Amino acid sequence: MTDSKYFTTTKKGEIFELKAELNSDKKEKKKEAVKKVIASMTVGKDVSALFPDVVNCMQTDNLELKKLVYLYLMNYAKSQPDMAIMAVNTFVKDCEDPNPLIRALAVRTMGCIRVDKITEYLCEPLRKCLKDEDPYVRKTAAVCVAKLHDINAQLVEDQGFLDTLKDLISDSNPMVVANAVAALSEIAESHPSSNLLDLNPQSINKLLTALNECTEWGQIFILDCLANYTPKDDREAQSICERVTPRLSHANSAVVLSAVKVLMKFMEMLSKDLDYYGTLLKKLAPPLVTLLSAEPELQYVALRNINLIVQKRPEILKHEMKVFFVKYNDPIYVKLEKLDIMIRLASQANIAQVLAELKEYATEVDVDFVRKAVRAIGRCAIKVEQSAERCVSTLLDLIQTKVNYVVQEAIVVIKDIFRKYPNKYESVIATLCENLDSLDEPEARAAMIWIVGEYAERIDNADELLESFLEGFHDESTQVQLQLLTAIVKLFLKKPTETQELVQQVLSLATQDSDNPDLRDRGYIYWRLLSTDPVAAKEVVLAEKPLISEETDLIEPTLLDELICYIGTLASVYHKPPSAFVEGGRGVVHKSLPPRTASSESTESPETAPAGAPPGEQPDVIPAQGDLLGDLLNLDLGPPVSGPPLTTSSVQMGAVDLLGGGLDSLIGDNNFGAPPAAAVPARVGAPIGSGLSDLFDLTSGVGTLSGSYVAPKAVWLPAMKAKGLEISGTFTRQVGSISMDLQLTNKALQVMTDFAIQFNRNSFGLAPAAPLQVHAPLSPNQTVEISLPLNTVGSVMKMEPLNNLQVAVKNNIDVFYFSTLYPLHVLFVEDGKMDRQMFLATWKDIPNENEAQFQIRDCPLNAETASSKLQSSNIFTIAKRNVEGQDMLYQSLKLTNGIWVLAELRIQPGNPSFTLSLKCRAPEVSQHVYQAYETILKN
Amino acid sequence: MIHSLFLINCSGDIFLEKHWKSVVSQSVCDYFFEAQEKAADVENVPPVISTPHHYLISIYRDKLFFVSVIQTEVPPLFVIEFLHRVADTFQDYFGECSEAAIKDNVVIVYELLEEMLDNGFPLATESNILKELIKPPTILRSVVNSITGSSNVGDTLPTGQLSNIPWRRAGVKYTNNEAYFDVVEEIDAIIDKSGSTVFAEIQGVIDACIKLSGMPDLSLSFMNPRLLDDVSFHPCIRFKRWESERVLSFIPPDGNFRLISYRVSSQNLVAIPVYVKHSISFKENSSCGRFDITIGPKQNMGKTIEGITVTVHMPKVVLNMNLTPTQGSYTFDPVTKVQPLQIKSTNMGCGENYTTKAPKS
């Protein structure tokens, strides 16, 4: 007979009948009754009325009956707290039972009874069980502490259970260790600040030993816990990695992914030249691929994580493209993820295969998937320049299929391709126009209208096409309306004679008949522009658009680094930091990848610069406050270096100059016989600057003999405007990295803390590569020097002037805004030397109207010195010619966003005026390049 | 960690719920039903669903949804792996993991779930240990129990639970000591229109059935272990020995288990034993089309092919089809649009082909 009989009910009150059976004398009947009760419970029926009767059955030596009653208790104790007390005695007695199974069962169940009154009675038995001789009981008790903490955190702390739990980490039994770690992790999650899991090399060692011996679930807990540890140097990181690597071959995919997390995180600390680094990279690929052969649910989670890993370290899976090919029976959510990863892995080497696959996908039946596949083709075109042509022809083939949604999607992506490669594929416009009528989605219509407006001069019947859209203007979505308005204005500016009527019509439609404020305002702006200054209108509306960036959907690097620390968790599935979605802000601890603190690296790297300073830095006695040495001591004993590697901070006081100047000259003379030519005058000319800070700066300059010219620091934010905070700074470029050297001075009377910095979007996507780290609070009259590393992967918006940078700095007092102009030469990249042939071809290729000529006056240099000076700022001389007594230098440079600038510098011996001709596809940079030339040559 | 578990059948009834912490109302499943409706197909329900206060992580096994409710940040793979383990255990205990089987054994199911998870932390998931704690139901045992009054719950601590080899129970005795190994390999390949292989890999597993007394220590060596690209081991395998000597050395669990799973992805090694060619054509101005597929064995393989099943997933727009196979039997399920064709022959001829006429809607 099976248990399904327990679900059948009799007509006479069920509860009543059960009650009678529960009170029966026969053991067998009692057990059956309890089973019936449990069965009702499983389907969500309320059987709490039977509480006293069920509890009466608890005093039994039949283990099964006992277990069943316990099951019941866990469910209903909360609704009957007073009755639950009745059970306490039995629990306490069971905790003393000679059978460890019963002891464990009792302590386990007690923890599940979420009644405050019971918890008081629980403490004593729990304490005993935590020290029980049987590991099975100990491990159950460890979990019980976590349960109790969830009910009454204060009680757990008062009773000292947390310390006992910490002791269990050193338990001899690996299973106990794993459970203690799990319990501590759960408790720590609700107390982000508490330092419960105090990890040190000894405890790490114990965990690693337990890792090999405990169950798979325990391994997951231990690995997740290990991931929170920051090793002190790369050797420790490597040894942990070595011991974690075997977990990659575990059959449980959660263990594998947790191990991947630990490795990905600690890898950050390993130097890339290390042999071990390469071995580790190779070992990571196969397990990740194997995860893809598991059940679809596991695949989905694995793919979301692989998506992150591929963005962080594309080299791991770059040869594994094929495993991401979609299978016909993959669920749709797996297919879409695979597609995403395929695009990320697409490169010149495999693009042919990828395109062939994508083309197949575009003929599938699932609409969402097909759309994404078509979009993917467009993204490939934008990502891999060499493939653009094939992608475009593939898209054209797809348009020929005339499948409605394929065509629409293709048009949307072709618009992006036009933006990326202007003046290359416009020949396809005719084909696009044929499909005008089939477009019914706003996005596709808007894209098509944009194309028509942008290339109005090449489309003969552009006015007719746009007019046809205009007929149903009011029925269109806002997106289409806005695009139509802009397109018609563009058309008018290009063909003013024939389209006057059309433009008036659209302007009146937009301004008079529309309720949408965006549309109306844009209409008015165009109207006024056109009526007051058509030339200006032309400049505004037909301005050259910045090229779109390659991958718009990449995760921002700081977020990516944080997410790497969360591999395998929900955060990695949602690609959001836990703080963005975890309920109630619990467990919001920002994790970050460990900084690279290679112990074996030579001292010339900037981050170890303080170590290179004179030995006076580490005195045995603590000197009086205000003393220079004291400040240095503060600097060294300050918070552990968790900041960005390039940060160098020094503390400056009035007394510094005395010693500082001496040190400066000493070091300057002896150690740096040939300091960078451009750097020295800058230091001397610096208005404020202590010897010490110079010392540090110079030290960091050692490794960078090719560092480009650095302007003296200028005051960006006067103290008056920023409640006492004065910021001065400059931009530097050293071996390929840009940094912003800041000097913060506190001229207020209160201490400043909590500094942070943020940039507005700017023309070249400059963004801080690391947060602003001011370690100690800035006390009144104190100055701190900071080098903030920058990168150029931020979001891009064209600024006026082009090199304008808007900065917001925050401290505990307020937020301050200022803007500054950065010299363009910090953006000149090291590989800006163009091949001679290339140079000639490009020079011819760029239209003459893009040429700009400038005069550089009062520059008494000859061609050689000028050339070498420019070279140190990454302006490369490609050829030199002498024409009629004049020296002609042909030079090239490249900006961080890939724009090439070609220059011809004419130098007449004896004449201090140079003539500079610049040619560039983006002529607006010329003015700033000229300014850069001038500053470099004159300093 | 895992808060609650709901078991839901295909028609959307919640037929079992189990809570490990405080009770979570059934209404949380409404979010799941919503996602299920959106997904249209049962297989396409996303495995992780977020709701305002909880996360629902679900798996779909044997026409049942296992939906777990979690509240804090946990590794979803951990939950998914665990749910699969639960389903495996049911399968192991009741022979099948179906609604009927679970309802028939609801008390055991409840006891099992309680034993497998404590406060959301997995406790005992090894089937050897579970079977010592809770005896699987057999007809004989239920008869014995009803006579002697004993129960199917073990009252001693399982011996393996705390030893270094938690997967094996102590005191195993067999009169016939035997061990069986099944090597199952699946070739996974994508073949393009022209019949050339785009991608192929082998997924292999070695399933073992070990019936040996005492504490046997086994080792298994391969002729050419270098072929294996990636291996996942059962915890019983000594990793160090594999790293150094490429030998599998292990103390096995008692009974059935998966020893290793492996992958061979080197393109040149993966030979597909059959060739497949197809052509598809549509009649002009008509809603009918013709789909031909030709399958035959490749001659260069060492072994003969004993049987082939071809399964064709037709798109939803296909209404009906006429099949004409040259060999074997066929069926067509108009609901799922799946059309399996079975060809069983010990000695296959040089080519099979069959024709499908599929009128589209």
PDB file of C-alpha atoms in Angstrom, chain A residues 650-807:
ATOM      1  CA  SER A 650      53.176  62.471   0.216  1.00  0.00           C
ATOM      2  CA  VAL A 651      52.455  64.798   3.012  1.00  0.00           C
ATOM      3  CA  GLN A 652      53.812  68.277   2.925  1.00  0.00           C
ATOM      4  CA  MET A 653      54.503  70.637   5.777  1.00  0.00           C
ATOM      5  CA  GLY A 654      56.223  73.944   6.057  1.00  0.00           C
ATOM      6  CA  ALA A 655      59.468  72.448   7.272  1.00  0.00           C
ATOM      7  CA  VAL A 656      59.914  70.247   4.298  1.00  0.00           C
ATOM      8  CA  ASP A 657      61.642  72.639   1.962  1.00  0.00           C
ATOM      9  CA  LEU A 658      64.761  72.735   4.033  1.00  0.00           C
ATOM     10  CA  LEU A 659      65.518  69.086   3.667  1.00  0.00           C
ATOM     11  CA  GLY A 660      63.525  68.612   0.517  1.00  0.00           C
ATOM     12  CA  GLY A 661      65.580  70.938  -1.590  1.00  0.00           C
ATOM     13  CA  GLY A 662      68.716  69.232  -0.519  1.00  0.00           C
ATOM     14  CA  LEU A 663      67.426  65.802  -1.281  1.00  0.00           C
ATOM     15  CA  ASP A 664      66.163  66.960  -4.574  1.00  0.00           C
ATOM     16  CA  SER A 665      69.482  68.241  -5.785  1.00  0.00           C
ATOM     17  CA  LEU A 666      71.307  65.332  -4.266  1.00  0.00           C
ATOM     18  CA  ILE A 667      69.221  62.740  -5.936  1.00  0.00           C
ATOM     19  CA  GLY A 668      68.966  64.730  -9.085  1.00  0.00           C
ATOM     20  CA  ASP A 669      72.733  65.034  -9.418  1.00  0.00           C
ATOM     21  CA  ASN A 670      73.851  61.621  -8.418  1.00  0.00           C
ATOM     22  CA  ASN A 671      71.254  59.194  -9.495  1.00  0.00           C
ATOM     23  CA  PHE A 672      69.616  60.727 -12.454  1.00  0.00           C
ATOM     24  CA  GLY A 673      72.382  62.000 -14.602  1.00  0.00           C
ATOM     25  CA  ALA A 674      70.098  62.284 -17.563  1.00  0.00           C
ATOM     26  CA  PRO A 675      66.605  63.080 -16.377  1.00  0.00           C
ATOM     27  CA  PRO A 676      63.999  63.436 -19.094  1.00  0.00           C
ATOM     28  CA  ALA A 677      64.771  66.619 -20.899  1.00  0.00           C
ATOM     29  CA  ALA A 678      61.255  67.864 -20.784  1.00  0.00           C
ATOM     30  CA  ALA A 679      60.556  66.920 -17.232  1.00  0.00           C
ATOM     31  CA  VAL A 680      63.167  68.995 -15.464  1.00  0.00           C
ATOM     32  CA  PRO A 681      62.075  72.459 -16.424  1.00  0.00           C
ATOM     33  CA  ALA A 682      58.584  71.490 -15.495  1.00  0.00           C
ATOM     34  CA  ARG A 683      59.619  70.596 -11.994  1.00  0.00           C
ATOM     35  CA  VAL A 684      61.596  73.735 -11.572  1.00  0.00           C
ATOM     36  CA  GLY A 685      58.796  75.829 -12.821  1.00  0.00           C
ATOM     37  CA  ALA A 686      56.249  74.219 -10.578  1.00  0.00           C
ATOM     38  CA  PRO A 687      54.876  76.950  -8.386  1.00  0.00           C
ATOM     39  CA  ILE A 688      54.182  74.836  -5.383  1.00  0.00           C
ATOM     40  CA  GLY A 689      55.980  71.628  -4.881  1.00  0.00           C
ATOM     41  CA  SER A 690      58.018  70.158  -2.179  1.00  0.00           C
ATOM     42  CA  GLY A 691      61.296  68.461  -2.560  1.00  0.00           C
ATOM     43  CA  LEU A 692      59.814  65.249  -1.390  1.00  0.00           C
ATOM     44  CA  SER A 693      57.020  65.164  -3.833  1.00  0.00           C
ATOM     45  CA  ASP A 694      59.502  65.881  -6.549  1.00  0.00           C
ATOM     46  CA  LEU A 695      61.618  63.090  -5.300  1.00  0.00           C
ATOM     47  CA  PHE A 696      58.771  60.704  -5.674  1.00  0.00           C
ATOM     48  CA  ASP A 697      57.795  62.047  -9.018  1.00  0.00           C
ATOM     49  CA  LEU A 698      61.331  61.828 -10.271  1.00  0.00           C
ATOM     50  CA  THR A 699      61.652  58.332  -8.991  1.00  0.00           C
ATOM     51  CA  SER A 700      58.627  57.350 -10.892  1.00  0.00           C
ATOM     52  CA  GLY A 701      60.078  59.087 -13.880  1.00  0.00           C
ATOM     53  CA  VAL A 702      63.113  56.841 -13.969  1.00  0.00           C
ATOM     54  CA  GLY A 703      61.501  54.042 -15.802  1.00  0.00           C
ATOM     55  CA  THR A 704      59.954  56.365 -18.302  1.00  0.00           C
ATOM     56  CA  LEU A 705      62.712  58.142 -20.098  1.00  0.00           C
ATOM     57  CA  SER A 706      60.407  58.658 -23.016  1.00  0.00           C
ATOM     58  CA  GLY A 707      57.754  60.378 -20.915  1.00  0.00           C
ATOM     59  CA  SER A 708      56.128  63.197 -22.779  1.00  0.00           C
ATOM     60  CA  TYR A 709      56.148  66.819 -21.859  1.00  0.00           C
ATOM     61  CA  VAL A 710      54.381  67.680 -18.629  1.00  0.00           C
ATOM     62  CA  ALA A 711      52.906  71.083 -18.112  1.00  0.00           C
ATOM     63  CA  PRO A 712      53.397  72.733 -14.740  1.00  0.00           C
ATOM     64  CA  LYS A 713      50.532  72.324 -12.342  1.00  0.00           C
ATOM     65  CA  ALA A 714      47.915  74.965 -12.631  1.00  0.00           C
ATOM     66  CA  VAL A 715      45.252  75.832 -10.127  1.00  0.00           C
ATOM     67  CA  TRP A 716      42.032  74.282 -11.365  1.00  0.00           C
ATOM     68  CA  LEU A 717      39.811  74.890  -8.429  1.00  0.00           C
ATOM     69  CA  PRO A 718      40.627  77.854  -6.209  1.00  0.00           C
ATOM     70  CA  ALA A 719      40.014  77.413  -2.504  1.00  0.00           C
ATOM     71  CA  MET A 720      37.517  80.246  -2.461  1.00  0.00           C
ATOM     72  CA  LYS A 721      35.167  78.419  -4.740  1.00  0.00           C
ATOM     73  CA  ALA A 722      35.349  75.091  -3.012  1.00  0.00           C
ATOM     74  CA  LYS A 723      34.940  75.793   0.675  1.00  0.00           C
ATOM     75  CA  GLY A 724      38.650  75.668   1.320  1.00  0.00           C
ATOM     76  CA  LEU A 725      39.720  72.840  -0.964  1.00  0.00           C
ATOM     77  CA  GLU A 726      42.285  73.899  -3.516  1.00  0.00           C
ATOM     78  CA  ILE A 727      43.003  71.631  -6.412  1.00  0.00           C
ATOM     79  CA  SER A 728      45.806  72.120  -8.837  1.00  0.00           C
ATOM     80  CA  GLY A 729      47.008  69.635 -11.326  1.00  0.00           C
ATOM     81  CA  THR A 730      48.372  68.627 -14.651  1.00  0.00           C
ATOM     82  CA  PHE A 731      48.234  65.732 -17.069  1.00  0.00           C
ATOM     83  CA  THR A 732      51.092  63.386 -17.786  1.00  0.00           C
ATOM     84  CA  ARG A 733      51.698  60.538 -20.137  1.00  0.00           C
ATOM     85  CA  GLN A 734      54.242  57.905 -19.227  1.00  0.00           C
ATOM     86  CA  VAL A 735      54.862  54.670 -21.069  1.00  0.00           C
ATOM     87  CA  GLY A 736      51.463  54.517 -22.534  1.00  0.00           C
ATOM     88  CA  SER A 737      49.440  55.418 -19.509  1.00  0.00           C
ATOM     89  CA  ILE A 738      47.823  58.739 -18.909  1.00  0.00           C
ATOM     90  CA  SER A 739      47.517  60.084 -15.454  1.00  0.00           C
ATOM     91  CA  MET A 740      46.220  63.170 -13.834  1.00  0.00           C
ATOM     92  CA  ASP A 741      48.593  64.516 -11.203  1.00  0.00           C
ATOM     93  CA  LEU A 742      46.611  66.294  -8.586  1.00  0.00           C
ATOM     94  CA  GLN A 743      47.595  68.346  -5.616  1.00  0.00           C
ATOM     95  CA  LEU A 744      44.893  68.751  -3.026  1.00  0.00           C
ATOM     96  CA  THR A 745      45.382  71.422  -0.368  1.00  0.00           C
ATOM     97  CA  ASN A 746      43.105  71.893   2.560  1.00  0.00           C
ATOM     98  CA  LYS A 747      42.798  75.612   3.269  1.00  0.00           C
ATOM     99  CA  ALA A 748      39.798  75.273   5.482  1.00  0.00           C
ATOM    100  CA  LEU A 749      39.732  74.815   9.229  1.00  0.00           C
ATOM    101  CA  GLN A 750      38.204  71.385   9.294  1.00  0.00           C
ATOM    102  CA  VAL A 751      39.519  67.985   8.332  1.00  0.00           C
ATOM    103  CA  MET A 752      38.540  66.703   4.901  1.00  0.00           C
ATOM    104  CA  THR A 753      37.860  63.054   4.188  1.00  0.00           C
ATOM    105  CA  ASP A 754      35.982  60.821   1.765  1.00  0.00           C
ATOM    106  CA  PHE A 755      37.399  62.113  -1.466  1.00  0.00           C
ATOM    107  CA  ALA A 756      36.020  60.870  -4.733  1.00  0.00           C
ATOM    108  CA  ILE A 757      36.321  62.013  -8.304  1.00  0.00           C
ATOM    109  CA  GLN A 758      34.253  61.647 -11.414  1.00  0.00           C
ATOM    110  CA  PHE A 759      34.525  62.914 -14.981  1.00  0.00           C
ATOM    111  CA  ASN A 760      31.752  64.028 -17.237  1.00  0.00           C
ATOM    112  CA  ARG A 761      31.570  62.385 -20.615  1.00  0.00           C
ATOM    113  CA  ASN A 762      34.170  63.940 -22.852  1.00  0.00           C
ATOM    114  CA  SER A 763      35.472  63.901 -26.378  1.00  0.00           C
ATOM    115  CA  PHE A 764      38.027  61.145 -25.940  1.00  0.00           C
ATOM    116  CA  GLY A 765      36.356  59.088 -23.272  1.00  0.00           C
ATOM    117  CA  LEU A 766      38.839  59.948 -20.551  1.00  0.00           C
ATOM    118  CA  ALA A 767      37.856  58.334 -17.292  1.00  0.00           C
ATOM    119  CA  PRO A 768      39.590  57.556 -14.019  1.00  0.00           C
ATOM    120  CA  ALA A 769      41.047  54.045 -14.139  1.00  0.00           C
ATOM    121  CA  ALA A 770      40.921  53.773 -10.381  1.00  0.00           C
ATOM    122  CA  PRO A 771      39.087  55.576  -7.630  1.00  0.00           C
ATOM    123  CA  LEU A 772      40.694  58.616  -6.046  1.00  0.00           C
ATOM    124  CA  GLN A 773      42.597  57.336  -3.049  1.00  0.00           C
ATOM    125  CA  VAL A 774      43.386  59.750  -0.278  1.00  0.00           C
ATOM    126  CA  HIS A 775      44.459  57.497   2.526  1.00  0.00           C
ATOM    127  CA  ALA A 776      44.578  59.708   5.534  1.00  0.00           C
ATOM    128  CA  PRO A 777      42.102  62.505   6.251  1.00  0.00           C
ATOM    129  CA  LEU A 778      43.415  65.812   5.014  1.00  0.00           C
ATOM    130  CA  SER A 779      43.913  68.043   8.017  1.00  0.00           C
ATOM    131  CA  PRO A 780      43.889  71.842   7.748  1.00  0.00           C
ATOM    132  CA  ASN A 781      46.805  73.376   5.888  1.00  0.00           C
ATOM    133  CA  GLN A 782      47.912  70.011   4.609  1.00  0.00           C
ATOM    134  CA  THR A 783      48.655  69.144   1.030  1.00  0.00           C
ATOM    135  CA  VAL A 784      48.548  65.806  -0.641  1.00  0.00           C
ATOM    136  CA  GLU A 785      49.832  64.823  -4.051  1.00  0.00           C
ATOM    137  CA  ILE A 786      48.016  62.188  -5.984  1.00  0.00           C
ATOM    138  CA  SER A 787      48.539  60.638  -9.345  1.00  0.00           C
ATOM    139  CA  LEU A 788      45.238  59.414 -10.690  1.00  0.00           C
ATOM    140  CA  PRO A 789      45.606  56.891 -13.508  1.00  0.00           C
ATOM    141  CA  LEU A 790      43.268  57.529 -16.418  1.00  0.00           C
ATOM    142  CA  ASN A 791      42.052  55.441 -19.283  1.00  0.00           C
ATOM    143  CA  THR A 792      40.178  56.288 -22.427  1.00  0.00           C
ATOM    144  CA  VAL A 793      37.418  53.757 -22.299  1.00  0.00           C
ATOM    145  CA  GLY A 794      34.827  56.025 -20.745  1.00  0.00           C
ATOM    146  CA  SER A 795      31.765  57.167 -22.615  1.00  0.00           C
ATOM    147  CA  VAL A 796      32.276  59.655 -25.368  1.00  0.00           C
ATOM    148  CA  MET A 797      30.551  62.958 -25.969  1.00  0.00           C
ATOM    149  CA  LYS A 798      31.920  65.734 -28.084  1.00  0.00           C
ATOM    150  CA  MET A 799      32.825  68.748 -25.974  1.00  0.00           C
ATOM    151  CA  GLU A 800      33.397  72.340 -26.876  1.00  0.00           C
ATOM    152  CA  PRO A 801      36.290  73.064 -26.907  1.00  0.00           C
ATOM    153  CA  LEU A 802      37.299  69.581 -27.851  1.00  0.00           C
ATOM    154  CA  ASN A 803      39.740  69.070 -25.003  1.00  0.00           C
ATOM    155  CA  ASN A 804      37.422  70.292 -22.317  1.00  0.00           C
ATOM    156  CA  LEU A 805      37.112  68.024 -19.296  1.00  0.00           C
ATOM    157  CA  GLN A 806      34.456  68.545 -16.668  1.00  0.00           C
ATOM    158  CA  VAL A 807      35.352  67.123 -13.310  1.00  0.00           C
TER     159      VAL A 807
END
